[in-house]
JSON list of C-alpha atoms in Angstrom, two decimals:
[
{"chain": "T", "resi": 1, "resn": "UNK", "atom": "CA", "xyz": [0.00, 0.00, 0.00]},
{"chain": "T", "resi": 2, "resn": "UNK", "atom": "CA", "xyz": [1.39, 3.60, -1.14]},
{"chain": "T", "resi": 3, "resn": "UNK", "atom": "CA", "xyz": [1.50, 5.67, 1.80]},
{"chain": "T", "resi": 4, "resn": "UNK", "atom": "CA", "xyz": [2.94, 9.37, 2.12]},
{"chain": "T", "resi": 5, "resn": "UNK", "atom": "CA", "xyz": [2.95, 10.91, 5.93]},
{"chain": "T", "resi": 6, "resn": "UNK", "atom": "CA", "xyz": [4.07, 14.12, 6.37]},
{"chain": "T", "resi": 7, "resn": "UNK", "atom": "CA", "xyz": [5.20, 15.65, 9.62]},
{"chain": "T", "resi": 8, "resn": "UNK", "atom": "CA", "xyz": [6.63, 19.12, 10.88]},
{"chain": "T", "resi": 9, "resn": "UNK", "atom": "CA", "xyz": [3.82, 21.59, 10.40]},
{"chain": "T", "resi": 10, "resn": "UNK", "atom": "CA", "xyz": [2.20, 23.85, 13.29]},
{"chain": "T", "resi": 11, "resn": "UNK", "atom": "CA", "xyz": [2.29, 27.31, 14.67]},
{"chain": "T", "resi": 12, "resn": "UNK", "atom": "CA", "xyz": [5.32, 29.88, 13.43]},
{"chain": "T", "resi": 13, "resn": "UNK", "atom": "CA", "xyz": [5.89, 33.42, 13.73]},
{"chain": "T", "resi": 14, "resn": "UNK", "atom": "CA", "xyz": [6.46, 35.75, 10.72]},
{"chain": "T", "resi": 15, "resn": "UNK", "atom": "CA", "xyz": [10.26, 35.52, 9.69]},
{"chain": "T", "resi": 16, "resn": "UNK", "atom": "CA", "xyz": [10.49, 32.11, 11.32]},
{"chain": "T", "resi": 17, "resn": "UNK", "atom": "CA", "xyz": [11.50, 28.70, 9.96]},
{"chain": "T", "resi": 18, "resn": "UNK", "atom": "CA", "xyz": [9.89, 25.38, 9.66]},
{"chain": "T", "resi": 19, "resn": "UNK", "atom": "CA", "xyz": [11.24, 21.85, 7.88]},
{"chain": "T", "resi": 20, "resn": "UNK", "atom": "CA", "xyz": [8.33, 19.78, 6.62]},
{"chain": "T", "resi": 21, "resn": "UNK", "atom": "CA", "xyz": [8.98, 15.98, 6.15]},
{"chain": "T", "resi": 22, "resn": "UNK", "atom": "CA", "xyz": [7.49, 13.68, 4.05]},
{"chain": "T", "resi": 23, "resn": "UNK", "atom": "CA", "xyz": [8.06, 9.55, 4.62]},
{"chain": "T", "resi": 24, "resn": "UNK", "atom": "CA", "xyz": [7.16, 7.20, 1.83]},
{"chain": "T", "resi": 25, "resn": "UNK", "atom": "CA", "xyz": [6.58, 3.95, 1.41]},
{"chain": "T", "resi": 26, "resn": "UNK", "atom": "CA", "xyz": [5.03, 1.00, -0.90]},
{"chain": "T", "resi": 27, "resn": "UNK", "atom": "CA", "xyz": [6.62, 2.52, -4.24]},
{"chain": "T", "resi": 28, "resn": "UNK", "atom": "CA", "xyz": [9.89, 2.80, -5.70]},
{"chain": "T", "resi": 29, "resn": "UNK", "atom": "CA", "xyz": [10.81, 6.15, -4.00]},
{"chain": "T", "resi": 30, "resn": "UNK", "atom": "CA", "xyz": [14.21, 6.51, -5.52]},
{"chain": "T", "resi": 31, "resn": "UNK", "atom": "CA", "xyz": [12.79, 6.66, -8.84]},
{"chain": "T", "resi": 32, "resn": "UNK", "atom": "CA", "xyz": [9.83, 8.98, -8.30]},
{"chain": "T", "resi": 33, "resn": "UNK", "atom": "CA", "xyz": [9.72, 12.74, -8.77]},
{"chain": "T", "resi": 34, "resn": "UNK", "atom": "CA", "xyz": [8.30, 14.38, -5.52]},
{"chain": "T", "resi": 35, "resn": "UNK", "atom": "CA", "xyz": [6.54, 17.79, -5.11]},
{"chain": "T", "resi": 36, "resn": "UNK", "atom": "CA", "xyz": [5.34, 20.11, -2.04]},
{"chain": "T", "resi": 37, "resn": "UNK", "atom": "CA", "xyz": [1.16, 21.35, -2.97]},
{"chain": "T", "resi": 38, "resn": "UNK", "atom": "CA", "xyz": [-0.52, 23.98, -0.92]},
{"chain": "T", "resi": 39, "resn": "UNK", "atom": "CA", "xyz": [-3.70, 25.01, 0.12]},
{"chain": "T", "resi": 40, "resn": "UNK", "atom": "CA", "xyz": [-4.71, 28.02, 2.19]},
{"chain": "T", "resi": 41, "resn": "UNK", "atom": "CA", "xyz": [-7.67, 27.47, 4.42]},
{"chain": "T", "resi": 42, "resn": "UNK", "atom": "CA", "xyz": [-10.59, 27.44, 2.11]},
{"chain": "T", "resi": 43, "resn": "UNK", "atom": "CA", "xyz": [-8.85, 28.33, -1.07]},
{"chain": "T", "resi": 44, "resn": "UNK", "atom": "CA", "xyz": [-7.19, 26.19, -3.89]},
{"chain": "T", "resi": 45, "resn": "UNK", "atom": "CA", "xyz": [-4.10, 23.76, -4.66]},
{"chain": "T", "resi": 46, "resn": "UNK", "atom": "CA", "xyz": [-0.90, 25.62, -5.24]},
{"chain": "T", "resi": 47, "resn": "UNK", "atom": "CA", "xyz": [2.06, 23.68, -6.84]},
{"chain": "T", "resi": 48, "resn": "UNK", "atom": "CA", "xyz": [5.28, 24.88, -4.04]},
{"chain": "T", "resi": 49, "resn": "UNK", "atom": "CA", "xyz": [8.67, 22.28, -5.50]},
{"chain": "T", "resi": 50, "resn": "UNK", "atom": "CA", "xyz": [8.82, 19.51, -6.85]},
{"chain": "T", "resi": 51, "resn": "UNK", "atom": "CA", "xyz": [12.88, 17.49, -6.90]},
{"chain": "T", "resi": 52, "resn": "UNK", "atom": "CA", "xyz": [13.66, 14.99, -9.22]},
{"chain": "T", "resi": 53, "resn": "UNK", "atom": "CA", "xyz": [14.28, 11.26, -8.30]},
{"chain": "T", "resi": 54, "resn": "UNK", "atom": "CA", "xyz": [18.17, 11.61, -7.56]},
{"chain": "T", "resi": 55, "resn": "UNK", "atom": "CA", "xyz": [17.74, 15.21, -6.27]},
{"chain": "T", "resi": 56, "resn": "UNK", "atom": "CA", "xyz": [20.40, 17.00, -8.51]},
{"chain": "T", "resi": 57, "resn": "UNK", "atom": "CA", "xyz": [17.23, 19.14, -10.09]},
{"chain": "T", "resi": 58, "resn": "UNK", "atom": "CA", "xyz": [14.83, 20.98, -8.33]},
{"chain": "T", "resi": 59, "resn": "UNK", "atom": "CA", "xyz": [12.06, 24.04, -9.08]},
{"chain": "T", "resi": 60, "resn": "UNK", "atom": "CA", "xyz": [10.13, 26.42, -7.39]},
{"chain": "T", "resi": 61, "resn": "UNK", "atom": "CA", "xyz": [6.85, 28.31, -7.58]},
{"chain": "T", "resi": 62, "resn": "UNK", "atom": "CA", "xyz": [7.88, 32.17, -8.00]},
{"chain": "T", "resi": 63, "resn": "UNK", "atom": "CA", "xyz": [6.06, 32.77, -4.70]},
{"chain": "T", "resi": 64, "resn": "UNK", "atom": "CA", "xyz": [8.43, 31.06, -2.46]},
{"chain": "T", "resi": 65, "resn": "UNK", "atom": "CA", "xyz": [12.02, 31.09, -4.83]},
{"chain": "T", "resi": 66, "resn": "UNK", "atom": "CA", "xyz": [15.23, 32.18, -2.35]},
{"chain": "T", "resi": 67, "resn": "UNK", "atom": "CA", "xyz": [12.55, 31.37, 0.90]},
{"chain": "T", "resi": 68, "resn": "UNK", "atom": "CA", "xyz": [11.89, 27.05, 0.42]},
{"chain": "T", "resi": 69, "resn": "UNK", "atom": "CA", "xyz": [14.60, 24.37, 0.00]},
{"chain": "T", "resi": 70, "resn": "UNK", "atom": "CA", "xyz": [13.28, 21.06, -1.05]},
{"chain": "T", "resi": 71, "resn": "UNK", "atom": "CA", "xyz": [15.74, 18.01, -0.41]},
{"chain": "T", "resi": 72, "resn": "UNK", "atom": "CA", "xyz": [15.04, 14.26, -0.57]},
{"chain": "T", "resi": 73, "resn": "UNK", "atom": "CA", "xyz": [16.96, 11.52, 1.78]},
{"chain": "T", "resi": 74, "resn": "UNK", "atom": "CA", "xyz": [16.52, 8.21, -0.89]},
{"chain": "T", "resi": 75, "resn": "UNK", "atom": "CA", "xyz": [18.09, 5.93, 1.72]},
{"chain": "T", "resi": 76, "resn": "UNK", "atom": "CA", "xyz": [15.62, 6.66, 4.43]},
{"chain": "T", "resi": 77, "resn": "UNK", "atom": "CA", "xyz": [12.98, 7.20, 1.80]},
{"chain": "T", "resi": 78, "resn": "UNK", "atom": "CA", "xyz": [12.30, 10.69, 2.79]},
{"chain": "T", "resi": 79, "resn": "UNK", "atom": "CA", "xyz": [11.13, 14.35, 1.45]},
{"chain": "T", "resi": 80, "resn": "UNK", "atom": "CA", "xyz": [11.84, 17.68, 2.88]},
{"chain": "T", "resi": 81, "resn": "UNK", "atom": "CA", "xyz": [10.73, 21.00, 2.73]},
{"chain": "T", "resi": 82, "resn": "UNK", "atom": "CA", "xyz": [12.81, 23.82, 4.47]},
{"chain": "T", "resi": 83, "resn": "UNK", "atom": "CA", "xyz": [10.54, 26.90, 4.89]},
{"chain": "T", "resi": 84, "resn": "UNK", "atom": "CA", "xyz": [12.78, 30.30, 5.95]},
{"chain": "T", "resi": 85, "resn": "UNK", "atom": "CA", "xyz": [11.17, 34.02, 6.48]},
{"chain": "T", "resi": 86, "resn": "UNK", "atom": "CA", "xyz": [8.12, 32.29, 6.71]},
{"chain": "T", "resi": 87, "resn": "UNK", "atom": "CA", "xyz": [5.09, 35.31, 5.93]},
{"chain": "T", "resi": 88, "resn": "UNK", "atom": "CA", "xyz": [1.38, 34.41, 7.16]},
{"chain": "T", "resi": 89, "resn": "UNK", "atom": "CA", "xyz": [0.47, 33.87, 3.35]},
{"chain": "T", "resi": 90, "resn": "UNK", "atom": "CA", "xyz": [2.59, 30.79, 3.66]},
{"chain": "T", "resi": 91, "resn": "UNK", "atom": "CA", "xyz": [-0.40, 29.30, 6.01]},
{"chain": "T", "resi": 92, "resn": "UNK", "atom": "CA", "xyz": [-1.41, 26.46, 4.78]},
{"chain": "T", "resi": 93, "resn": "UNK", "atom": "CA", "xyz": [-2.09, 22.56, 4.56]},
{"chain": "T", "resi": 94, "resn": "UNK", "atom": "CA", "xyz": [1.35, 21.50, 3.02]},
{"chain": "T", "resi": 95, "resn": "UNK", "atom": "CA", "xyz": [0.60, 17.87, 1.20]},
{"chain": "T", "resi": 96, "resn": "UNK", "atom": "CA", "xyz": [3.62, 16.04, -0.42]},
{"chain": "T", "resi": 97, "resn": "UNK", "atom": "CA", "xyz": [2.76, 14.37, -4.07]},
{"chain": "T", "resi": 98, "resn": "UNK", "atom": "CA", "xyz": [4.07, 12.12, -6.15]},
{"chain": "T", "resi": 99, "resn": "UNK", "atom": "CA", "xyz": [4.48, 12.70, -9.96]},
{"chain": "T", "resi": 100, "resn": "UNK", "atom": "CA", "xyz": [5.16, 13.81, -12.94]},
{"chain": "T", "resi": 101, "resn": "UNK", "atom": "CA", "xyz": [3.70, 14.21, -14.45]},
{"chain": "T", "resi": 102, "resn": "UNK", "atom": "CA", "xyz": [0.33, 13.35, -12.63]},
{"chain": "T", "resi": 103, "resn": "UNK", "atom": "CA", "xyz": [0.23, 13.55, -8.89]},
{"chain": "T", "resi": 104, "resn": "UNK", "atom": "CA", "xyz": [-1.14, 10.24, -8.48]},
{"chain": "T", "resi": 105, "resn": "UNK", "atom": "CA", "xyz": [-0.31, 9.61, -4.92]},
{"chain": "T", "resi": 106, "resn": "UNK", "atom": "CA", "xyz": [-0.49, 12.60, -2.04]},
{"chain": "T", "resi": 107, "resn": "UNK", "atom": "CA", "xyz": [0.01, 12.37, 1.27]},
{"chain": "T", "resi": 108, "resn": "UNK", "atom": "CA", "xyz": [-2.54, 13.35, 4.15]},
{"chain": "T", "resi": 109, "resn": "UNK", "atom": "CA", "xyz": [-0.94, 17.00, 4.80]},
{"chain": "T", "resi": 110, "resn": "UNK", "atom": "CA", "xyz": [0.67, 19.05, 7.41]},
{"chain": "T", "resi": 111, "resn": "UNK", "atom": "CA", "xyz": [-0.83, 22.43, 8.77]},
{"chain": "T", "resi": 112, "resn": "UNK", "atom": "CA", "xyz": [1.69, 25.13, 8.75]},
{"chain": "T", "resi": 113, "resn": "UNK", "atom": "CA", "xyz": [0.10, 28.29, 10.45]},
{"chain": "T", "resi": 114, "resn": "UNK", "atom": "CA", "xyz": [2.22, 31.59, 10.34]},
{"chain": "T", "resi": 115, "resn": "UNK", "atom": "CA", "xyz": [1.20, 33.85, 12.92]},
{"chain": "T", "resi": 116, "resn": "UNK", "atom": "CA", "xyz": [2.25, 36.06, 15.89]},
{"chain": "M", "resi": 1, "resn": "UNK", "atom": "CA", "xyz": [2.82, 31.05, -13.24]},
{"chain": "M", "resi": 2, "resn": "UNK", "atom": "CA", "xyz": [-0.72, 32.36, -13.12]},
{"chain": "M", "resi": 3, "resn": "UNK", "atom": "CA", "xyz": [-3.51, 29.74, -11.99]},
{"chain": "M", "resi": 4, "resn": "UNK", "atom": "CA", "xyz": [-5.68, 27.91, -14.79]},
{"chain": "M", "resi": 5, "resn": "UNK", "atom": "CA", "xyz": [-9.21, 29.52, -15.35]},
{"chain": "M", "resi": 6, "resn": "UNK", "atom": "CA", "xyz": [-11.71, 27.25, -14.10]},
{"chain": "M", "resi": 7, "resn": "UNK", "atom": "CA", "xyz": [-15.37, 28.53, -13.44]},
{"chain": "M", "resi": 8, "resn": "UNK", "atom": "CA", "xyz": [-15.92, 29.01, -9.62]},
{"chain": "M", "resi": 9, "resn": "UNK", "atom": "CA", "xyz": [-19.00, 26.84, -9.83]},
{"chain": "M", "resi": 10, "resn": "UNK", "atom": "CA", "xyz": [-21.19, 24.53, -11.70]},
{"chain": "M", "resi": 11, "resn": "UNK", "atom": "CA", "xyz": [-24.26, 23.02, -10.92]},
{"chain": "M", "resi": 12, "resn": "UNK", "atom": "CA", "xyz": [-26.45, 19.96, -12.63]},
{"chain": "M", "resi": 13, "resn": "UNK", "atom": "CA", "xyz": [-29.32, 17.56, -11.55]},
{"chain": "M", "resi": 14, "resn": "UNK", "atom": "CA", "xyz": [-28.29, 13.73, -11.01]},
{"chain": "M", "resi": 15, "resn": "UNK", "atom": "CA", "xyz": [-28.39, 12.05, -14.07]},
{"chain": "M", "resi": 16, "resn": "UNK", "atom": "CA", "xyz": [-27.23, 15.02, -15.87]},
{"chain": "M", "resi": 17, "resn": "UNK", "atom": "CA", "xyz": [-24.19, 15.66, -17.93]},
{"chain": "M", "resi": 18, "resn": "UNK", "atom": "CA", "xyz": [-21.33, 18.84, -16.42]},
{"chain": "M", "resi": 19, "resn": "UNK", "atom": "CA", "xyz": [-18.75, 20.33, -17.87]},
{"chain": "M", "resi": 20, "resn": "UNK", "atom": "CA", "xyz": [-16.06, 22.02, -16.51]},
{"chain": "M", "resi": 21, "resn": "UNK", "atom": "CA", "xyz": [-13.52, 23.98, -18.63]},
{"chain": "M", "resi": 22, "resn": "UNK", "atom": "CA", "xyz": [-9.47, 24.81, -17.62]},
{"chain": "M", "resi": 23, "resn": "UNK", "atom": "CA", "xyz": [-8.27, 27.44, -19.82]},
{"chain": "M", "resi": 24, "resn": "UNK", "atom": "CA", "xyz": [-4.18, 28.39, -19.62]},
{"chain": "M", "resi": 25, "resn": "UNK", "atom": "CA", "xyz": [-2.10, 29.53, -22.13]},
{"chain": "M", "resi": 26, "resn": "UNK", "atom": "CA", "xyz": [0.72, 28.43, -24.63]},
{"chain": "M", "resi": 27, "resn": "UNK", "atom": "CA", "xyz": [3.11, 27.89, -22.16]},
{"chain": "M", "resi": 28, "resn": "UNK", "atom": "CA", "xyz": [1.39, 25.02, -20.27]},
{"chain": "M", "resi": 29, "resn": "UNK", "atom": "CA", "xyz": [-1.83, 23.84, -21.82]},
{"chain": "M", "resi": 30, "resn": "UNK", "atom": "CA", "xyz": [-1.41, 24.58, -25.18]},
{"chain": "M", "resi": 31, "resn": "UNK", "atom": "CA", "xyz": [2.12, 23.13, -24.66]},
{"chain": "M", "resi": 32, "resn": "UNK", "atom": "CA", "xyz": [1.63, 19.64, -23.26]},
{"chain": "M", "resi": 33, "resn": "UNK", "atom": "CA", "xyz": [-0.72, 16.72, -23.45]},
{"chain": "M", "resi": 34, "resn": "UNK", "atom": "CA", "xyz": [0.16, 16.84, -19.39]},
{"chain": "M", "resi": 35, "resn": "UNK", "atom": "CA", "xyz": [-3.34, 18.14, -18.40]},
{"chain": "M", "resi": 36, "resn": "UNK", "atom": "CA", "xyz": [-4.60, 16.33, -15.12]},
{"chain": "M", "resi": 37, "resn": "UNK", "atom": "CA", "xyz": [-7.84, 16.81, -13.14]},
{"chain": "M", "resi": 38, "resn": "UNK", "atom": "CA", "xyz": [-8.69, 16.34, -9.35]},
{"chain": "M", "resi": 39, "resn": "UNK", "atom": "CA", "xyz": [-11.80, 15.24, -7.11]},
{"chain": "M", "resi": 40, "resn": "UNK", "atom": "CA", "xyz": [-11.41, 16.95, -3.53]},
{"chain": "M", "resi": 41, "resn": "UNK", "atom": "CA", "xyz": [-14.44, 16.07, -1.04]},
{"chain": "M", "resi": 42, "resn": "UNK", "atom": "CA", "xyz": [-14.24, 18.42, 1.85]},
{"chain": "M", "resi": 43, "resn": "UNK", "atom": "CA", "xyz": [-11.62, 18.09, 4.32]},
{"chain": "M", "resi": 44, "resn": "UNK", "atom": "CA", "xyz": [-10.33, 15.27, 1.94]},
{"chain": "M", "resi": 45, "resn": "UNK", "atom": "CA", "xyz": [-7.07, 14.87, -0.12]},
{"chain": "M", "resi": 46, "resn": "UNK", "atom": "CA", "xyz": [-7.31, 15.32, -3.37]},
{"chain": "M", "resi": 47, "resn": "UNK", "atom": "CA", "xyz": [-8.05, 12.75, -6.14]},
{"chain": "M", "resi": 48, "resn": "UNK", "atom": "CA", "xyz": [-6.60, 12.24, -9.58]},
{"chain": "M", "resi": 49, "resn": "UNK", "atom": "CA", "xyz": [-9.73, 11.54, -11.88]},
{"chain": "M", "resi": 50, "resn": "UNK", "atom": "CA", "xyz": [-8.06, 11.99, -15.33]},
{"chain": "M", "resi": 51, "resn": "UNK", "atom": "CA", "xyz": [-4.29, 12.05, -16.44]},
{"chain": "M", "resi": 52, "resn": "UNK", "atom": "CA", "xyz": [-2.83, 13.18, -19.86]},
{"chain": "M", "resi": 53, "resn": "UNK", "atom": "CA", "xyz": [-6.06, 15.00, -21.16]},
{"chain": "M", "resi": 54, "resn": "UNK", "atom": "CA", "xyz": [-8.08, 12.12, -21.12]},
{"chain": "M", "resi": 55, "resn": "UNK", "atom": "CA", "xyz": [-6.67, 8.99, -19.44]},
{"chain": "M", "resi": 56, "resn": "UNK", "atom": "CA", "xyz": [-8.69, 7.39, -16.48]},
{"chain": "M", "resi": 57, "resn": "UNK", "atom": "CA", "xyz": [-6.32, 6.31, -13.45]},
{"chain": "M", "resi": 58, "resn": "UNK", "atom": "CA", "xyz": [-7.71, 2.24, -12.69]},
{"chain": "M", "resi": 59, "resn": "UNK", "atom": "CA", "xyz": [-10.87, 2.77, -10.15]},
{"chain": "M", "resi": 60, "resn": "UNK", "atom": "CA", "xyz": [-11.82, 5.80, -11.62]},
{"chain": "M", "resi": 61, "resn": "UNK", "atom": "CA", "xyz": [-15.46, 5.73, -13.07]},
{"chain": "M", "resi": 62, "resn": "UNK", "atom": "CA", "xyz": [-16.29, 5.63, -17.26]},
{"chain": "M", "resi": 63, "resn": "UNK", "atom": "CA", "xyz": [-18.42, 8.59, -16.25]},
{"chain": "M", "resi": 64, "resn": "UNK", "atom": "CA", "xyz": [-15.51, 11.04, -15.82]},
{"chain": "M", "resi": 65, "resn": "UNK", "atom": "CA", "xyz": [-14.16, 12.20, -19.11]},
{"chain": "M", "resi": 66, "resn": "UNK", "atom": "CA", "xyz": [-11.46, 14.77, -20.50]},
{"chain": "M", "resi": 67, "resn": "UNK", "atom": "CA", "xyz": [-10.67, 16.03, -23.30]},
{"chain": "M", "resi": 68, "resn": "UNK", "atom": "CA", "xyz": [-8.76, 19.56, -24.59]},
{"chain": "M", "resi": 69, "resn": "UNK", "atom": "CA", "xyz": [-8.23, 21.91, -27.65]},
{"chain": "M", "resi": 70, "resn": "UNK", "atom": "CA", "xyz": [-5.72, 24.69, -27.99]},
{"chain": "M", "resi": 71, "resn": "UNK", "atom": "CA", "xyz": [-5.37, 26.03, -24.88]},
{"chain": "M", "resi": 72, "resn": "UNK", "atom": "CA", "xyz": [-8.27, 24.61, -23.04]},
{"chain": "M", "resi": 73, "resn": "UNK", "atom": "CA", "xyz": [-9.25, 21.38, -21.28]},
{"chain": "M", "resi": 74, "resn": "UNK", "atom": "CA", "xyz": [-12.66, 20.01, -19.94]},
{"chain": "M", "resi": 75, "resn": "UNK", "atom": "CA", "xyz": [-13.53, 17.84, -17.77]},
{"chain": "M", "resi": 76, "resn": "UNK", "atom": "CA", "xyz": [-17.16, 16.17, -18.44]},
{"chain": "M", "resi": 77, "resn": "UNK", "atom": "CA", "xyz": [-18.95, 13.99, -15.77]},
{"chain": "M", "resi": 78, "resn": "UNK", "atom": "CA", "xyz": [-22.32, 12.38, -17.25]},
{"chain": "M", "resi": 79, "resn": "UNK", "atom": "CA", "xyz": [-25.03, 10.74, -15.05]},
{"chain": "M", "resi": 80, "resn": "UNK", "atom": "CA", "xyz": [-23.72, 12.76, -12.50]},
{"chain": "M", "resi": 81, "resn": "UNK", "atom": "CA", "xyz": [-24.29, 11.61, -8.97]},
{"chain": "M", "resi": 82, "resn": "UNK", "atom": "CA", "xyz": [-24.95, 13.13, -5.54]},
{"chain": "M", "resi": 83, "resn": "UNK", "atom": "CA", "xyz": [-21.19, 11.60, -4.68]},
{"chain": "M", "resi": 84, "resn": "UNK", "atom": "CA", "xyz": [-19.90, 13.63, -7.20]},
{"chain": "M", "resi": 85, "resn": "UNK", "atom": "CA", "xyz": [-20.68, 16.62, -4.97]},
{"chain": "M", "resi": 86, "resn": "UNK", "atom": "CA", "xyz": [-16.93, 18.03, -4.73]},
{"chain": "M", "resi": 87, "resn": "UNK", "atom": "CA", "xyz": [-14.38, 20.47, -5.96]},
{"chain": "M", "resi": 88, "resn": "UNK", "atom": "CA", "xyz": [-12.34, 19.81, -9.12]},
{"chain": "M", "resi": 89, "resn": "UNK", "atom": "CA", "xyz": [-8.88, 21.02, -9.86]},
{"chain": "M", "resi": 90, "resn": "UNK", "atom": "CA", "xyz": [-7.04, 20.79, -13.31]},
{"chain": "M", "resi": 91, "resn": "UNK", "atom": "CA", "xyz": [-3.44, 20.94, -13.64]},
{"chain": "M", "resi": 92, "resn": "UNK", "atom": "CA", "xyz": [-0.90, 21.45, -15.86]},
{"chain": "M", "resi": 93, "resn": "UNK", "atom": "CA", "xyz": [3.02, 21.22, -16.21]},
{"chain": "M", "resi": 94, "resn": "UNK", "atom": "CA", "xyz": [4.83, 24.31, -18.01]},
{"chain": "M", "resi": 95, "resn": "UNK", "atom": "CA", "xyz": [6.91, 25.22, -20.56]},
{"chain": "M", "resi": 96, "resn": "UNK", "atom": "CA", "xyz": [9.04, 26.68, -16.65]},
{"chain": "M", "resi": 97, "resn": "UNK", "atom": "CA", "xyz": [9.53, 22.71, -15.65]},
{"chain": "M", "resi": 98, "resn": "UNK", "atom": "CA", "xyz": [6.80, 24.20, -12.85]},
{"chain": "M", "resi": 99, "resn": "UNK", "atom": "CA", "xyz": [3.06, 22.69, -12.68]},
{"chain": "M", "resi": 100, "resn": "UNK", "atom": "CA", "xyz": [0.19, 25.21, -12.01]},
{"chain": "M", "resi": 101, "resn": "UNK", "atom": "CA", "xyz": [-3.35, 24.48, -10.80]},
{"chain": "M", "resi": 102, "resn": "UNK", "atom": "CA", "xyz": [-6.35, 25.71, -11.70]},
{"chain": "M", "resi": 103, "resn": "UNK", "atom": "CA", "xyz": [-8.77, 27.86, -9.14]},
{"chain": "M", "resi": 104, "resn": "UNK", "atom": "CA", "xyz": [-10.96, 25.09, -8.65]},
{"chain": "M", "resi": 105, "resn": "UNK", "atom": "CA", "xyz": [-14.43, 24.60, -9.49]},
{"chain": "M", "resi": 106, "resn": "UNK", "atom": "CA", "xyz": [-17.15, 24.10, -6.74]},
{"chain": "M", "resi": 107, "resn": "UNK", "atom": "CA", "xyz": [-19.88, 21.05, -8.50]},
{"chain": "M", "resi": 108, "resn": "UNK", "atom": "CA", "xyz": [-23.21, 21.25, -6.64]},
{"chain": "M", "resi": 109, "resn": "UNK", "atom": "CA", "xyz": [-25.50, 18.40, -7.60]},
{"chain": "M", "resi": 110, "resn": "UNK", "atom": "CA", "xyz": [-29.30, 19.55, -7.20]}
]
């Protein structure tokens, strides 16, 4: 069975930082392309990063270039997502996906609430 | 990387047919055949329903359909169903190597 947990999310102040994990199991990890997807409270799916399977290419939505590092750990089957001068726009359900080009498998989501 | 254009809201009677349209540009759905469409229930993950314009993911139901020209996609549900009830994302990857969404489309069944 395909199962994506994340892990990390909760309550930040503006400027602060937050690393969102991502565990994965029952598919070949190592050879899947992963992505971060948003969604404010009550508003749509935003597309964050997404890292390619050996982790040597990686892209960002405009909105959070220079801020977000995403990073993968293929030995312990794992997805990050460093957030720094986090802004309360950046609240959000955080889900981790798997695709391309499709995101055919998503995890259950982490809240990430920036607020003072 | 501006969102899709999706309507904000559609609305049929069961047994009905629905479409819902995803309009982008040349740079991501005029440029690919990588157009992808999501169920979302409330508080619920989202779904894929339809991968590569019009390919049904195993489980998914013959009543979902896709389809897209130039620089729009549809999605079409027929005999639509109370359970179908949801919100309904397209996607798209870019000409950027980035994916955008659409705004999402709220489906009331009557």
């Amino acid at each position: 069975e395909v199962q994506l947990v994340e892990s990390g999310g909760g309550l930040v102040q503006p400027g602060g930082s937050l690393r969102l994990s991502c565990a994965a199991s029952g598919f070949s990890f190592s050879n899947s392309w992963m992505h971060w997807v948003r969604q404010a409270p009550g508003k749509g799916l935003v597309w964050v990063s997404r890292i390619n399977s050996d982790g040597s290419t990686t892209n960002y939505a405009d909105s959070v270039k220079g801020r977000f590092s995403i990073s993968r750990d293929n030995a312990k089957n794992t997805l990050y997502l460093q957030m720094n001068s986090l802004r309360a726009e950046d609240t959000a359900v955080y889900y981790c996906a798997r695709a391309p080009p499709s995101f055919d498998y998503w995890g259950q989501g982490t809240l990430v609430t920036v607020s003072s | 990387q501006s969102a899709l254009t999706q309507p904000a809201s559609v609305s049929g009677s069961p047994g009905q047919s629905i479409t819902i349209s995803c309009t982008g540009t040349s740079s991501d759905v005029g440029a690919y055949n990588y157009v992808s469409w999501y169920q979302q229930h409330p508080g619920k993950v989202p779904k894929l329903m339809i991968y590569e314009v019009s390919n049904r993911p195993s489980g998914v139901s013959n009543r979902f359909s896709g389809s897209k020209s130039a620089y729009t996609a549809s999605l079409t549900i027929s005999g639509l169903q109370a359970e179908d009830e949801a919100d309904y994302y397209c996607s798209s990857f870019t000409t950027s190597s980035s994916w955008v969404f659409g705004g999402g489309t709220k489906l009331t069944v009557l």
